[in-house]
Coordinates of C-alpha atoms in Angstrom, one line a residue:
Chain A
M1 CA 0.1 0.1 0.0
L2 CA 1.1 3.2 -0.8
K3 CA 1.8 5.4 2.4
E4 CA 1.2 9.3 1.8
I5 CA 3.7 11.8 3.0
K6 CA 1.7 14.8 3.7
A7 CA 3.8 18.1 2.8
S8 CA 3.8 19.4 6.4
E9 CA 5.8 16.1 7.5
L10 CA 7.8 16.7 4.3
N11 CA 11.6 16.5 5.2
T12 CA 12.9 17.5 1.3
D13 CA 16.5 16.8 2.1
K14 CA 15.7 12.8 3.2
F15 CA 13.0 13.0 0.7
I16 CA 15.6 14.0 -1.9
A17 CA 18.3 11.4 -0.5
E18 CA 16.4 8.5 0.1
K19 CA 14.7 8.9 -3.6
V20 CA 18.0 9.3 -5.5
N21 CA 19.5 6.6 -3.4
E22 CA 16.6 4.2 -4.9
I23 CA 16.6 5.3 -8.4
M24 CA 20.7 4.6 -8.6
S25 CA 20.4 1.3 -6.9
A26 CA 17.4 0.1 -9.1
V27 CA 18.8 1.5 -12.4
G28 CA 22.2 0.3 -11.4
N29 CA 24.9 0.0 -14.5
G30 CA 21.5 0.0 -16.6
T31 CA 19.8 3.4 -18.2
A32 CA 16.7 5.1 -17.8
I33 CA 14.3 7.6 -19.9
N34 CA 11.9 10.1 -19.2
A35 CA 9.7 12.4 -20.8
L36 CA 9.7 16.1 -19.6
S37 CA 6.6 18.0 -20.2
G38 CA 7.6 21.4 -18.4
G39 CA 5.3 20.8 -15.8
V40 CA 6.4 20.6 -12.1
D41 CA 5.8 17.0 -11.5
S42 CA 7.8 15.7 -14.9
S43 CA 10.5 18.5 -13.7
V44 CA 10.9 17.5 -10.3
V45 CA 11.2 13.7 -11.7
T46 CA 13.7 14.8 -13.8
M47 CA 15.5 16.4 -11.6
L48 CA 15.9 13.8 -8.8
G49 CA 16.4 11.2 -12.0
H50 CA 19.5 13.3 -13.1
R51 CA 20.9 13.6 -9.7
A52 CA 20.8 9.8 -9.5
L53 CA 22.1 8.7 -12.9
G54 CA 23.6 11.7 -14.7
K55 CA 24.3 11.2 -18.4
K56 CA 22.2 7.4 -17.8
L57 CA 18.9 9.6 -17.9
R58 CA 17.7 10.2 -21.3
T59 CA 15.4 12.8 -20.8
V60 CA 13.1 13.8 -24.0
F61 CA 10.7 16.6 -24.5
I62 CA 8.0 15.5 -27.0
Q63 CA 7.3 18.4 -29.4
N64 CA 4.0 17.7 -30.6
G65 CA 3.1 20.8 -32.1
L66 CA 0.5 22.2 -29.7
M67 CA 2.9 23.9 -27.3
R68 CA 2.9 27.4 -26.5
E69 CA 5.0 29.8 -28.6
G70 CA 8.8 29.2 -27.6
E71 CA 7.5 26.6 -25.0
P72 CA 10.0 23.8 -26.0
E73 CA 13.1 25.8 -26.1
A74 CA 12.3 27.6 -22.8
V75 CA 12.2 24.4 -20.8
K76 CA 15.0 23.1 -22.6
D77 CA 16.9 26.6 -21.1
I78 CA 15.5 26.1 -18.0
F79 CA 17.0 22.7 -17.4
S80 CA 20.3 23.5 -19.4
K81 CA 21.3 25.9 -17.1
L82 CA 20.6 23.3 -14.2
G83 CA 22.8 21.1 -16.1
V84 CA 20.7 19.1 -17.5
A85 CA 20.3 18.0 -21.3
V86 CA 16.9 17.8 -22.7
E87 CA 16.2 16.3 -26.2
I88 CA 13.3 17.9 -28.2
I89 CA 11.9 15.2 -30.1
D90 CA 10.1 16.7 -33.3
S91 CA 6.6 14.7 -33.6
K92 CA 4.4 17.4 -34.9
K93 CA 3.7 15.1 -37.7
D94 CA 2.6 12.4 -35.9
F95 CA 0.1 14.9 -33.9
L96 CA -1.2 16.7 -36.7
D97 CA -1.8 13.7 -38.7
A98 CA -3.8 12.2 -35.6
L99 CA -5.9 15.0 -35.2
S100 CA -6.9 15.9 -38.8
G101 CA -10.6 15.8 -39.3
I102 CA -11.2 15.2 -35.8
T103 CA -14.0 17.8 -34.3
D104 CA -15.2 16.3 -31.5
P105 CA -13.2 17.5 -28.0
E106 CA -13.5 13.8 -26.5
E107 CA -12.1 12.7 -29.7
K108 CA -9.2 15.0 -29.5
R109 CA -8.0 14.4 -26.0
E110 CA -8.3 10.6 -27.0
A111 CA -6.1 11.0 -30.4
I112 CA -3.3 13.0 -28.6
T113 CA -3.1 10.9 -25.8
Q114 CA -2.7 7.8 -27.9
T115 CA -0.3 9.4 -30.3
F116 CA 1.8 10.3 -27.1
Y117 CA 1.7 6.8 -25.5
K118 CA 1.5 4.4 -28.3
K119 CA 3.4 6.3 -31.2
V120 CA 6.2 8.3 -29.8
F121 CA 6.8 8.0 -26.7
G122 CA 6.6 3.8 -27.4
R123 CA 8.7 3.9 -29.8
L124 CA 11.3 5.9 -28.2
V125 CA 11.2 3.7 -25.1
R126 CA 11.6 0.7 -27.2
E127 CA 14.2 2.3 -29.2
S128 CA 16.4 3.7 -26.6
G129 CA 17.0 0.0 -25.0
A130 CA 16.3 1.7 -21.6
K131 CA 15.2 -0.8 -19.0
F132 CA 13.9 2.0 -16.8
L133 CA 11.2 4.4 -17.5
L134 CA 10.8 7.7 -14.6
Q135 CA 7.4 8.8 -14.3
G136 CA 6.0 11.9 -12.3
T137 CA 2.8 9.8 -10.9
I138 CA 1.6 11.7 -7.8
L139 CA -0.9 10.1 -5.2
T140 CA -3.7 12.4 -6.8
D141 CA -3.3 10.6 -9.7
V142 CA -3.7 7.2 -8.5
D143 CA -6.6 8.4 -6.6
E144 CA -8.3 10.0 -9.6
T145 CA -7.2 6.7 -11.5
V146 CA -8.9 4.3 -9.1
A147 CA -12.0 6.9 -9.2
G148 CA -11.8 6.5 -13.0
I149 CA -11.9 10.4 -13.4
K150 CA -8.4 10.4 -15.1
R151 CA -6.3 7.2 -16.6
Q152 CA -2.5 7.8 -16.0
H153 CA -1.0 5.7 -13.6
N154 CA 0.5 3.1 -15.4
V155 CA 1.9 4.3 -19.1
F156 CA 2.8 0.7 -19.9
E157 CA -0.9 -0.8 -19.4
Q158 CA -1.7 2.0 -21.8
L159 CA 0.5 0.7 -24.1
G160 CA -0.5 -2.9 -23.9
I161 CA 2.7 -3.7 -22.4
D162 CA 3.1 -5.4 -19.0
P163 CA 6.4 -4.6 -18.7
Q164 CA 8.0 -6.9 -16.1
E165 CA 6.9 -9.7 -18.0
A166 CA 7.5 -8.8 -21.2
F167 CA 10.4 -6.8 -21.7
G168 CA 11.8 -6.4 -18.1
Y169 CA 10.9 -2.5 -17.8
R170 CA 10.4 -1.2 -14.8
I171 CA 8.7 1.9 -14.1
L172 CA 10.2 3.7 -11.4
E173 CA 7.5 6.3 -9.8
P174 CA 9.3 8.5 -6.9
L175 CA 6.8 11.2 -6.6
I176 CA 4.3 8.4 -5.7
Q177 CA 3.6 9.4 -2.2
L178 CA 3.3 13.2 -2.7
R179 CA 0.7 15.4 -3.5
K180 CA 1.1 18.5 -5.3
D181 CA 2.1 20.5 -2.4
G182 CA 5.0 18.1 -1.7
V183 CA 5.9 17.7 -5.3
R184 CA 6.1 21.9 -4.9
L185 CA 8.6 21.9 -1.8
T186 CA 10.7 19.0 -3.5
G187 CA 11.1 21.0 -6.5
R188 CA 12.2 23.9 -4.6
A189 CA 14.8 22.1 -2.8
L190 CA 16.1 20.8 -6.3
G191 CA 16.7 24.5 -7.3
L192 CA 14.0 24.6 -9.5
P193 CA 13.4 28.1 -10.9
E194 CA 10.6 29.7 -8.9
D195 CA 8.7 30.8 -12.0
M196 CA 7.9 26.9 -12.6
F197 CA 5.2 27.1 -9.4
N198 CA 3.8 30.2 -9.9
R199 CA 2.8 29.5 -13.7
I200 CA -1.2 29.3 -14.5
P201 CA -2.7 25.6 -14.8
F202 CA -2.4 24.7 -18.5
P203 CA -4.3 21.7 -20.4
G204 CA -3.2 18.6 -21.2
P205 CA -4.1 18.7 -24.8
A206 CA -2.2 22.0 -24.8
L207 CA -3.3 24.3 -28.0
A208 CA -5.8 21.7 -28.8
A209 CA -7.9 22.4 -26.2
R210 CA -8.2 26.1 -27.4
I211 CA -9.5 25.4 -30.8
I212 CA -12.8 25.0 -31.3
G213 CA -13.8 22.4 -34.2
E214 CA -10.7 20.6 -36.3
V215 CA -7.3 21.3 -35.1
N216 CA -4.6 22.3 -38.0
E217 CA -1.7 24.1 -38.4
E218 CA -2.9 27.1 -39.5
K219 CA -5.4 27.3 -36.5
L220 CA -2.9 26.4 -34.2
E221 CA -0.6 29.4 -35.4
I222 CA -3.6 31.8 -34.9
V223 CA -4.5 30.5 -31.2
R224 CA -0.3 30.3 -30.6
K225 CA 0.0 34.1 -31.4
A226 CA -3.3 34.9 -29.7
T227 CA -2.2 33.0 -26.6
S228 CA 1.1 34.9 -26.2
V229 CA -0.6 38.5 -26.6
V230 CA -3.1 37.2 -23.5
E231 CA -0.5 35.5 -21.5
R232 CA 1.5 38.7 -21.6
M233 CA -1.1 41.2 -21.0
L234 CA -3.0 39.4 -18.5
A235 CA 0.0 38.1 -15.9
N236 CA 0.5 39.9 -12.9
R237 CA -3.6 40.8 -12.8
G238 CA -3.9 38.0 -10.2
A239 CA -6.4 35.9 -12.0
F240 CA -6.3 32.2 -11.7
Q241 CA -5.9 31.5 -15.5
Y242 CA -6.6 33.1 -18.6
M243 CA -6.7 32.2 -22.0
A244 CA -7.3 32.6 -25.9
I245 CA -9.8 30.4 -27.5
L246 CA -10.1 30.5 -31.0
H247 CA -13.3 29.8 -32.7
D248 CA -14.6 28.0 -35.5
D249 CA -17.4 30.3 -36.8
R250 CA -16.5 32.8 -38.9
V251 CA -17.6 36.6 -38.6
T252 CA -18.2 39.3 -40.7
G253 CA -15.2 41.8 -40.5
M254 CA -13.5 44.6 -42.9
R255 CA -10.4 44.5 -44.1
D256 CA -8.8 47.8 -46.2
G257 CA -12.7 49.2 -47.0
K258 CA -14.0 45.5 -47.9
R259 CA -15.7 42.4 -46.2
D260 CA -13.9 39.9 -45.0
F261 CA -15.0 37.0 -43.1
G262 CA -12.6 36.5 -40.6
R263 CA -11.4 34.7 -37.0
Q264 CA -12.8 35.4 -33.5
I265 CA -10.8 35.0 -30.6
E266 CA -12.7 34.6 -27.2
V267 CA -10.8 35.6 -24.3
R268 CA -11.5 34.1 -20.9
C269 CA -9.9 35.4 -17.5
W270 CA -10.9 33.7 -14.3
D271 CA -11.2 34.2 -10.7
S272 CA -11.0 30.8 -8.7
V273 CA -9.9 29.2 -5.8
D274 CA -9.8 25.4 -7.0
A275 CA -11.2 25.6 -10.5
R276 CA -14.2 24.1 -9.3
T277 CA -16.9 26.9 -9.5
A278 CA -15.0 30.4 -11.1
S279 CA -16.0 34.0 -12.1
P280 CA -15.0 36.2 -15.1
T281 CA -12.4 38.6 -13.7
N282 CA -13.4 42.1 -13.5
L283 CA -10.7 43.7 -15.9
P284 CA -11.0 47.6 -16.3
F285 CA -12.0 48.3 -19.5
E286 CA -9.1 49.8 -20.9
V287 CA -7.2 46.6 -20.0
L288 CA -10.0 45.0 -22.7
E289 CA -9.6 47.4 -25.0
K290 CA -5.9 47.2 -25.2
L291 CA -6.3 43.5 -25.0
S292 CA -8.6 43.3 -27.9
A293 CA -6.2 46.1 -29.7
S294 CA -3.0 44.0 -29.6
I295 CA -5.1 41.1 -30.8
L296 CA -6.4 42.3 -33.8
K297 CA -3.1 44.0 -34.9
E298 CA -0.8 41.0 -33.8
V299 CA -2.7 38.2 -34.9
P300 CA -3.2 37.4 -38.6
G301 CA -7.0 37.1 -40.0
V302 CA -8.7 37.8 -37.0
V303 CA -11.4 40.7 -37.1
S304 CA -13.2 39.8 -33.4
V305 CA -12.4 39.8 -30.0
T306 CA -14.7 38.9 -27.0
Y307 CA -14.6 38.3 -23.4
N308 CA -15.9 35.6 -21.7
I309 CA -18.7 36.8 -19.2
A310 CA -20.4 33.3 -17.7
T311 CA -19.7 32.0 -14.5
K312 CA -18.8 28.4 -13.8
P313 CA -21.0 26.6 -13.7
P314 CA -22.9 26.1 -16.3
S315 CA -19.3 26.9 -18.0
T316 CA -16.6 25.3 -17.7
I317 CA -12.9 26.9 -17.5
E318 CA -11.9 25.5 -20.6
A319 CA -14.1 25.7 -24.0
V320 CA -13.4 22.6 -25.7
Chain B
M1 CA -35.2 64.1 -62.0
L2 CA -36.1 64.1 -58.3
K3 CA -35.8 66.8 -56.2
E4 CA -34.7 66.5 -52.7
I5 CA -36.4 68.0 -50.1
K6 CA -34.3 69.1 -47.0
A7 CA -35.4 68.3 -43.5
S8 CA -34.6 71.7 -43.0
E9 CA -36.8 73.3 -45.9
L10 CA -39.6 70.6 -45.0
N11 CA -43.1 71.9 -44.3
T12 CA -44.7 68.8 -42.9
D13 CA -48.3 69.8 -42.9
K14 CA -48.3 70.9 -46.3
F15 CA -45.9 67.8 -47.6
I16 CA -48.4 65.7 -46.0
A17 CA -51.2 67.3 -47.6
E18 CA -49.7 67.0 -51.2
K19 CA -49.1 63.5 -51.0
V20 CA -52.4 62.6 -49.6
N21 CA -53.8 64.7 -52.3
E22 CA -51.5 63.1 -54.9
I23 CA -51.9 59.3 -53.3
M24 CA -56.0 59.6 -53.7
S25 CA -56.0 61.3 -57.3
A26 CA -53.5 58.4 -58.0
V27 CA -55.6 55.7 -56.9
G28 CA -58.9 57.1 -57.1
N29 CA -61.6 54.7 -57.1
G30 CA -58.9 51.5 -57.1
T31 CA -57.7 49.9 -54.4
A32 CA -53.8 50.0 -52.8
I33 CA -51.6 47.4 -51.0
N34 CA -48.3 48.0 -48.8
A35 CA -46.4 46.0 -46.7
L36 CA -45.7 47.1 -43.1
S37 CA -42.6 46.1 -41.5
G38 CA -42.8 48.3 -38.4
G39 CA -39.6 50.7 -39.4
V40 CA -40.1 54.6 -39.6
D41 CA -40.1 54.5 -43.6
S42 CA -42.6 51.9 -44.4
S43 CA -44.7 53.3 -41.3
V44 CA -44.9 56.8 -42.1
V45 CA -46.0 55.4 -46.2
T46 CA -49.1 53.3 -44.1
M47 CA -50.1 56.6 -42.6
L48 CA -50.4 58.6 -45.6
G49 CA -51.5 56.0 -47.6
H50 CA -54.6 55.5 -44.8
R51 CA -55.1 59.3 -44.6
A52 CA -55.5 59.2 -48.5
L53 CA -57.2 56.0 -49.0
G54 CA -58.8 54.9 -45.8
K55 CA -59.9 50.9 -46.3
K56 CA -59.2 51.1 -49.8
L57 CA -55.6 50.6 -48.8
R58 CA -54.7 47.2 -47.6
T59 CA -51.4 47.1 -45.3
V60 CA -50.2 43.8 -44.6
F61 CA -47.2 42.9 -42.1
I62 CA -45.4 39.7 -43.3
Q63 CA -45.0 37.5 -40.4
N64 CA -41.5 35.8 -41.4
G65 CA -40.8 34.0 -38.4
L66 CA -37.5 36.0 -37.8
M67 CA -39.1 38.7 -35.7
R68 CA -38.4 39.3 -32.5
E69 CA -40.4 38.6 -29.5
G70 CA -44.0 40.2 -29.9
E71 CA -42.8 42.4 -32.7
P72 CA -45.8 41.7 -35.0
E73 CA -48.6 42.1 -32.3
A74 CA -46.8 45.3 -31.0
V75 CA -46.7 46.9 -34.8
K76 CA -50.1 45.7 -35.1
D77 CA -51.5 47.2 -32.0
I78 CA -49.4 50.9 -32.7
F79 CA -51.5 51.0 -35.7
S80 CA -54.7 49.9 -34.2
K81 CA -54.2 52.9 -31.5
L82 CA -53.9 55.0 -34.8
G83 CA -57.0 53.4 -36.7
V84 CA -55.4 51.5 -39.0
A85 CA -56.0 47.9 -39.3
V86 CA -52.9 45.6 -40.0
E87 CA -53.2 42.3 -41.5
I88 CA -50.6 39.7 -40.1
I89 CA -49.7 37.4 -43.0
D90 CA -48.0 34.4 -41.4
S91 CA -45.5 33.1 -43.7
K92 CA -43.2 31.6 -41.2
K93 CA -42.6 28.5 -43.1
D94 CA -41.9 30.0 -46.7
F95 CA -39.0 32.0 -45.2
L96 CA -37.8 28.3 -43.0
D97 CA -38.2 26.7 -46.0
A98 CA -36.0 29.2 -48.0
L99 CA -33.5 29.2 -45.4
S100 CA -33.2 25.5 -45.0
G101 CA -29.2 24.3 -45.1
I102 CA -28.0 27.7 -46.1
T103 CA -24.9 28.9 -44.1
D104 CA -23.5 31.8 -45.8
P105 CA -24.4 35.2 -44.9
E106 CA -24.9 36.6 -48.2
E107 CA -26.9 33.5 -49.5
K108 CA -29.2 33.8 -46.0
R109 CA -29.8 37.5 -47.1
E110 CA -30.6 36.6 -50.5
A111 CA -33.3 34.0 -49.7
I112 CA -35.1 36.4 -47.8
T113 CA -35.3 39.0 -50.0
Q114 CA -36.2 36.5 -52.8
T115 CA -38.5 34.9 -50.6
F116 CA -40.2 38.3 -50.0
Y117 CA -40.7 39.8 -53.2
K118 CA -40.9 36.8 -55.2
K119 CA -42.9 34.5 -53.2
V120 CA -45.1 36.1 -50.3
F121 CA -45.5 39.7 -51.1
G122 CA -45.5 38.8 -54.8
R123 CA -48.2 36.8 -54.5
L124 CA -50.0 38.8 -51.9
V125 CA -50.2 41.6 -54.6
R126 CA -51.2 39.7 -57.5
E127 CA -54.3 38.1 -55.1
S128 CA -55.3 41.6 -54.0
G129 CA -56.2 43.0 -57.6
A130 CA -54.7 46.0 -56.1
K131 CA -53.6 48.2 -58.7
F132 CA -51.4 50.6 -56.6
L133 CA -48.2 49.6 -54.5
L134 CA -47.0 52.1 -52.0
Q135 CA -43.9 51.7 -51.0
G136 CA -41.6 53.6 -48.2
T137 CA -38.6 54.0 -50.7
I138 CA -36.4 57.0 -49.8
L139 CA -33.8 59.0 -51.3
T140 CA -31.0 57.5 -49.7
D141 CA -32.2 54.3 -51.4
V142 CA -32.3 55.5 -54.5
D143 CA -28.6 57.1 -54.2
E144 CA -27.6 53.5 -52.9
T145 CA -29.3 51.9 -55.5
V146 CA -27.5 54.0 -58.5
A147 CA -24.1 53.4 -56.5
G148 CA -24.8 49.7 -56.5
I149 CA -24.9 49.3 -52.2
K150 CA -28.0 48.1 -52.1
R151 CA -31.1 47.4 -54.1
Q152 CA -34.3 48.3 -53.0
H153 CA -35.6 51.0 -55.2
N154 CA -38.2 49.4 -57.7
V155 CA -40.0 46.3 -56.3
F156 CA -41.5 45.5 -59.2
E157 CA -38.2 45.4 -61.1
Q158 CA -36.9 42.5 -58.2
L159 CA -40.4 41.0 -59.4
G160 CA -39.3 40.6 -62.8
I161 CA -42.4 43.0 -63.9
D162 CA -42.4 45.7 -65.6
P163 CA -45.6 46.9 -64.0
Q164 CA -46.9 49.5 -65.9
E165 CA -46.7 47.4 -69.1
A166 CA -47.6 43.9 -68.0
F167 CA -50.4 44.8 -65.5
G168 CA -51.1 48.4 -65.2
Y169 CA -49.6 48.1 -61.5
R170 CA -48.2 51.6 -60.5
I171 CA -45.5 52.1 -57.5
L172 CA -46.8 55.1 -55.6
E173 CA -43.5 56.2 -53.6
P174 CA -44.1 59.4 -51.4
L175 CA -41.0 59.8 -49.4
I176 CA -38.9 59.7 -52.8
Q177 CA -37.7 63.4 -51.9
L178 CA -37.0 62.7 -48.1
R179 CA -34.0 61.6 -46.1
K180 CA -34.3 59.8 -42.9
D181 CA -34.6 63.2 -40.9
G182 CA -37.1 64.3 -42.9
V183 CA -39.1 61.0 -42.7
R184 CA -39.0 61.5 -39.1
L185 CA -40.1 64.8 -38.8
T186 CA -43.3 63.6 -41.3
G187 CA -43.9 60.7 -39.0
R188 CA -44.5 62.8 -35.8
A189 CA -46.6 65.3 -37.7
L190 CA -48.8 62.3 -38.9
G191 CA -48.7 61.2 -35.0
L192 CA -46.6 57.9 -34.6
P193 CA -45.5 57.3 -31.3
E194 CA -42.2 59.0 -30.6
D195 CA -40.5 55.3 -29.5
M196 CA -40.7 54.3 -33.1
F197 CA -38.1 57.0 -34.3
N198 CA -35.8 56.2 -31.1
R199 CA -35.5 52.6 -31.9
I200 CA -32.1 51.5 -32.4
P201 CA -31.3 50.0 -35.7
F202 CA -32.3 46.4 -36.7
P203 CA -31.4 44.5 -39.6
G204 CA -33.3 43.8 -42.6
P205 CA -32.8 39.9 -42.5
A206 CA -33.9 40.4 -38.8
L207 CA -32.9 37.8 -36.4
A208 CA -31.4 35.7 -39.1
A209 CA -28.6 38.4 -39.0
R210 CA -28.1 37.1 -35.8
I211 CA -27.5 33.4 -36.0
I212 CA -24.2 32.1 -37.4
G213 CA -24.7 29.3 -39.6
E214 CA -27.8 27.9 -40.6
V215 CA -31.1 29.4 -39.6
N216 CA -33.6 26.9 -38.2
E217 CA -36.7 27.4 -35.6
E218 CA -34.7 26.1 -32.7
K219 CA -32.0 28.7 -33.2
L220 CA -34.5 31.2 -33.9
E221 CA -36.2 30.4 -30.8
I222 CA -32.8 30.7 -28.5
V223 CA -31.8 34.2 -30.1
R224 CA -35.2 35.3 -30.0
K225 CA -35.0 35.0 -25.9
A226 CA -31.7 36.1 -25.6
T227 CA -32.3 39.2 -27.8
S228 CA -35.1 40.3 -25.5
V229 CA -33.0 39.8 -22.1
V230 CA -30.0 42.0 -24.0
E231 CA -32.8 44.8 -25.0
R232 CA -34.5 44.8 -21.6
M233 CA -31.3 45.2 -20.0
L234 CA -29.3 47.4 -22.3
A235 CA -32.0 50.1 -22.8
N236 CA -31.5 53.3 -21.5
R237 CA -27.6 53.0 -21.6
G238 CA -27.2 55.3 -24.0
A239 CA -25.8 52.7 -26.8
F240 CA -25.9 53.2 -30.5
Q241 CA -27.2 49.3 -30.7
Y242 CA -27.3 46.2 -29.2
M243 CA -27.6 42.8 -29.8
A244 CA -27.3 39.2 -28.8
I245 CA -25.8 36.7 -31.3
L246 CA -26.3 33.2 -31.3
H247 CA -23.1 31.2 -32.0
D248 CA -22.7 28.1 -34.3
D249 CA -19.6 26.6 -32.0
R250 CA -20.5 24.4 -29.3
V251 CA -18.7 25.0 -26.1
T252 CA -18.4 22.9 -23.1
G253 CA -20.4 23.5 -20.2
M254 CA -22.3 21.7 -17.2
R255 CA -25.6 21.1 -16.2
D256 CA -26.6 19.3 -13.3
G257 CA -23.3 18.3 -12.4
K258 CA -22.4 16.7 -15.8
R259 CA -20.6 18.0 -19.3
D260 CA -23.1 19.3 -21.3
F261 CA -22.0 20.9 -25.0
G262 CA -24.0 23.9 -24.9
R263 CA -24.6 27.1 -26.9
Q264 CA -22.8 30.2 -26.7
I265 CA -24.4 33.7 -27.1
E266 CA -22.1 36.8 -28.0
V267 CA -23.5 40.2 -26.7
R268 CA -22.2 43.2 -28.9
C269 CA -22.9 46.9 -27.5
W270 CA -22.0 49.7 -29.7
D271 CA -21.4 53.3 -29.1
S272 CA -21.4 55.2 -32.4
V273 CA -22.2 58.3 -33.9
D274 CA -23.3 57.1 -37.8
A275 CA -22.3 53.0 -38.1
R276 CA -19.1 53.9 -40.2
T277 CA -16.6 53.0 -37.1
A278 CA -18.2 51.7 -34.0
S279 CA -16.4 50.9 -30.5
P280 CA -18.0 48.4 -27.7
T281 CA -19.6 50.5 -25.0
N282 CA -18.1 50.9 -21.5
L283 CA -20.6 48.5 -19.8
P284 CA -20.0 48.4 -15.8
F285 CA -18.9 45.2 -14.8
E286 CA -21.8 44.3 -12.7
V287 CA -24.2 45.0 -15.7
L288 CA -22.0 42.7 -17.7
E289 CA -22.4 40.1 -14.7
K290 CA -26.3 40.6 -14.6
L291 CA -26.5 40.3 -18.3
S292 CA -25.0 37.1 -18.2
A293 CA -26.7 35.5 -15.2
S294 CA -30.0 36.3 -17.1
I295 CA -29.3 35.0 -20.3
L296 CA -27.8 31.6 -18.8
K297 CA -31.1 31.6 -16.6
E298 CA -33.6 32.4 -19.2
V299 CA -32.6 31.3 -22.8
P300 CA -32.4 27.0 -22.9
G301 CA -29.5 25.6 -23.9
V302 CA -27.0 28.6 -23.6
V303 CA -23.8 27.4 -21.3
S304 CA -21.6 30.6 -22.4
V305 CA -21.9 34.4 -23.0
T306 CA -19.0 36.6 -24.1
Y307 CA -19.0 40.2 -25.1
N308 CA -17.8 41.8 -27.9
I309 CA -14.4 44.0 -27.1
A310 CA -13.5 44.7 -30.8
T311 CA -13.9 47.6 -32.7
K312 CA -15.2 48.5 -35.8
P313 CA -13.0 48.5 -38.4
P314 CA -11.9 45.8 -38.4
S315 CA -15.1 44.3 -36.8
T316 CA -18.7 45.2 -38.6
I317 CA -21.4 46.2 -36.1
E318 CA -23.6 42.8 -37.0
A319 CA -21.4 39.2 -37.1
V320 CA -23.6 38.0 -40.2

């Protein structure tokens, strides 16, 4: 049985030393691999794995083409400064192909998950020859998997592989006794930069969750640019989360004096404590005006911008 | 050549007396027909025609199913108080059939125009036996027709009919020397109620212009309810125009704790002098919150509400 380590009882130095030792003795002279997303859990696992294994750990960042502007490079840069080499794997085409023609939100999520585990990361693990896979599973993931809310406990099960029997792979989950607050304490103790812990939530399907209708390269480019504007202009407003959503509907606009069917960007900025309920942030009207002007100026093809004024419920935080 | 009568030079009593006489002598012992939309031009023509012809004028209101809540009845009621009988012609099915399957905004407009002139009103004119058609054409319509901006000068041309030669029909256009301000002065002098002149602009295709994508009965019902809420709550804010737009895109929402793909209503409220440029009205945030709460509560199926924050240009006032 998994014994929870509460953040209030966590001695981070002792915890780190124990986990580094466990990883070292498990891997021995072998090699390990892990996928870094830039989120807190996988970042902490990367640091623990690096301390334990050094160059015997291969850390990959899967560039799925759904990331925000400069995101893969920013993650690589953070870890480079901490002495950890991160390999960016360009898998844009795999994900775009998998998403082609899909408009249903659930099917989009499924296509991304399947492409990640079955196709891209699955192949990397097999090709790497690594006998150990480091995973950032935390106790909340286990709870949610048991409760049927999420499915992320065991990546090999999702691959259809019994790692022990079939290949002798072993999964190492050094964070599995912690919850988010414990992971954050550990990350700080490992020297991860402070702004990694203060980032606003970002969904698993990344920018694919910010596109209504089919996801394609053109739409990703538009929503990526709009996301940059929104994140730049709404940072430091104390909001829980803020985002740009690209609509599939076309609306009438004007360019150079002529009618022009264009794109609409919806901005959402939420006040919330725990994401279970949320309300739109009361942004000053001048901020909304500037935000709209910047999006209309900087994002090609956009002729209309709206600000979400509905509460959750009945809305959800994300639109897709 | 048409000689413009400027509002500043208009003697309304004299103008009304002249036009009543002209209509009387033109129609003689015959009968006339006109279509009343509830707009200022057709309302003034109805009053002039009534003064001249009394029961020899048949005034019809085409109920196309694209009207706002209670609109046909409200128009009928206003004229009833002025002693004018208005006949409401239920043509909902004709218009809904014509709009079925059409998503392109221009094709929607065309379908409505064709259904009105060729099908519904054309048939009424023929069946009525009336030899005279009263039309609310104003000088601006003529200018715009000549300039190729609009096409509304001659209804019979649109019917493909040369009225003089083919049927002996004549079109009477008593307002053709006036512009909007002159029409308003004439309307006041004819006793039309003041709030008819203070109404916000409303587009020709009516609620069909407020629906992105295909127009059908279910969507009309939703946007009609949302329009009622928006017009009720944004009246007396001094805005140039305000509206509810029903999106075709579905967004994720929650109802009774479950995921629910729902509808989104976009609210637009414009500050403008002449509609050529416009900017979103700086509504207090509490007003936006109340507006959103009322729409979410009163309009079935809606899980999300936005407020437009883009300027015209590059946006247009209407979305369709």
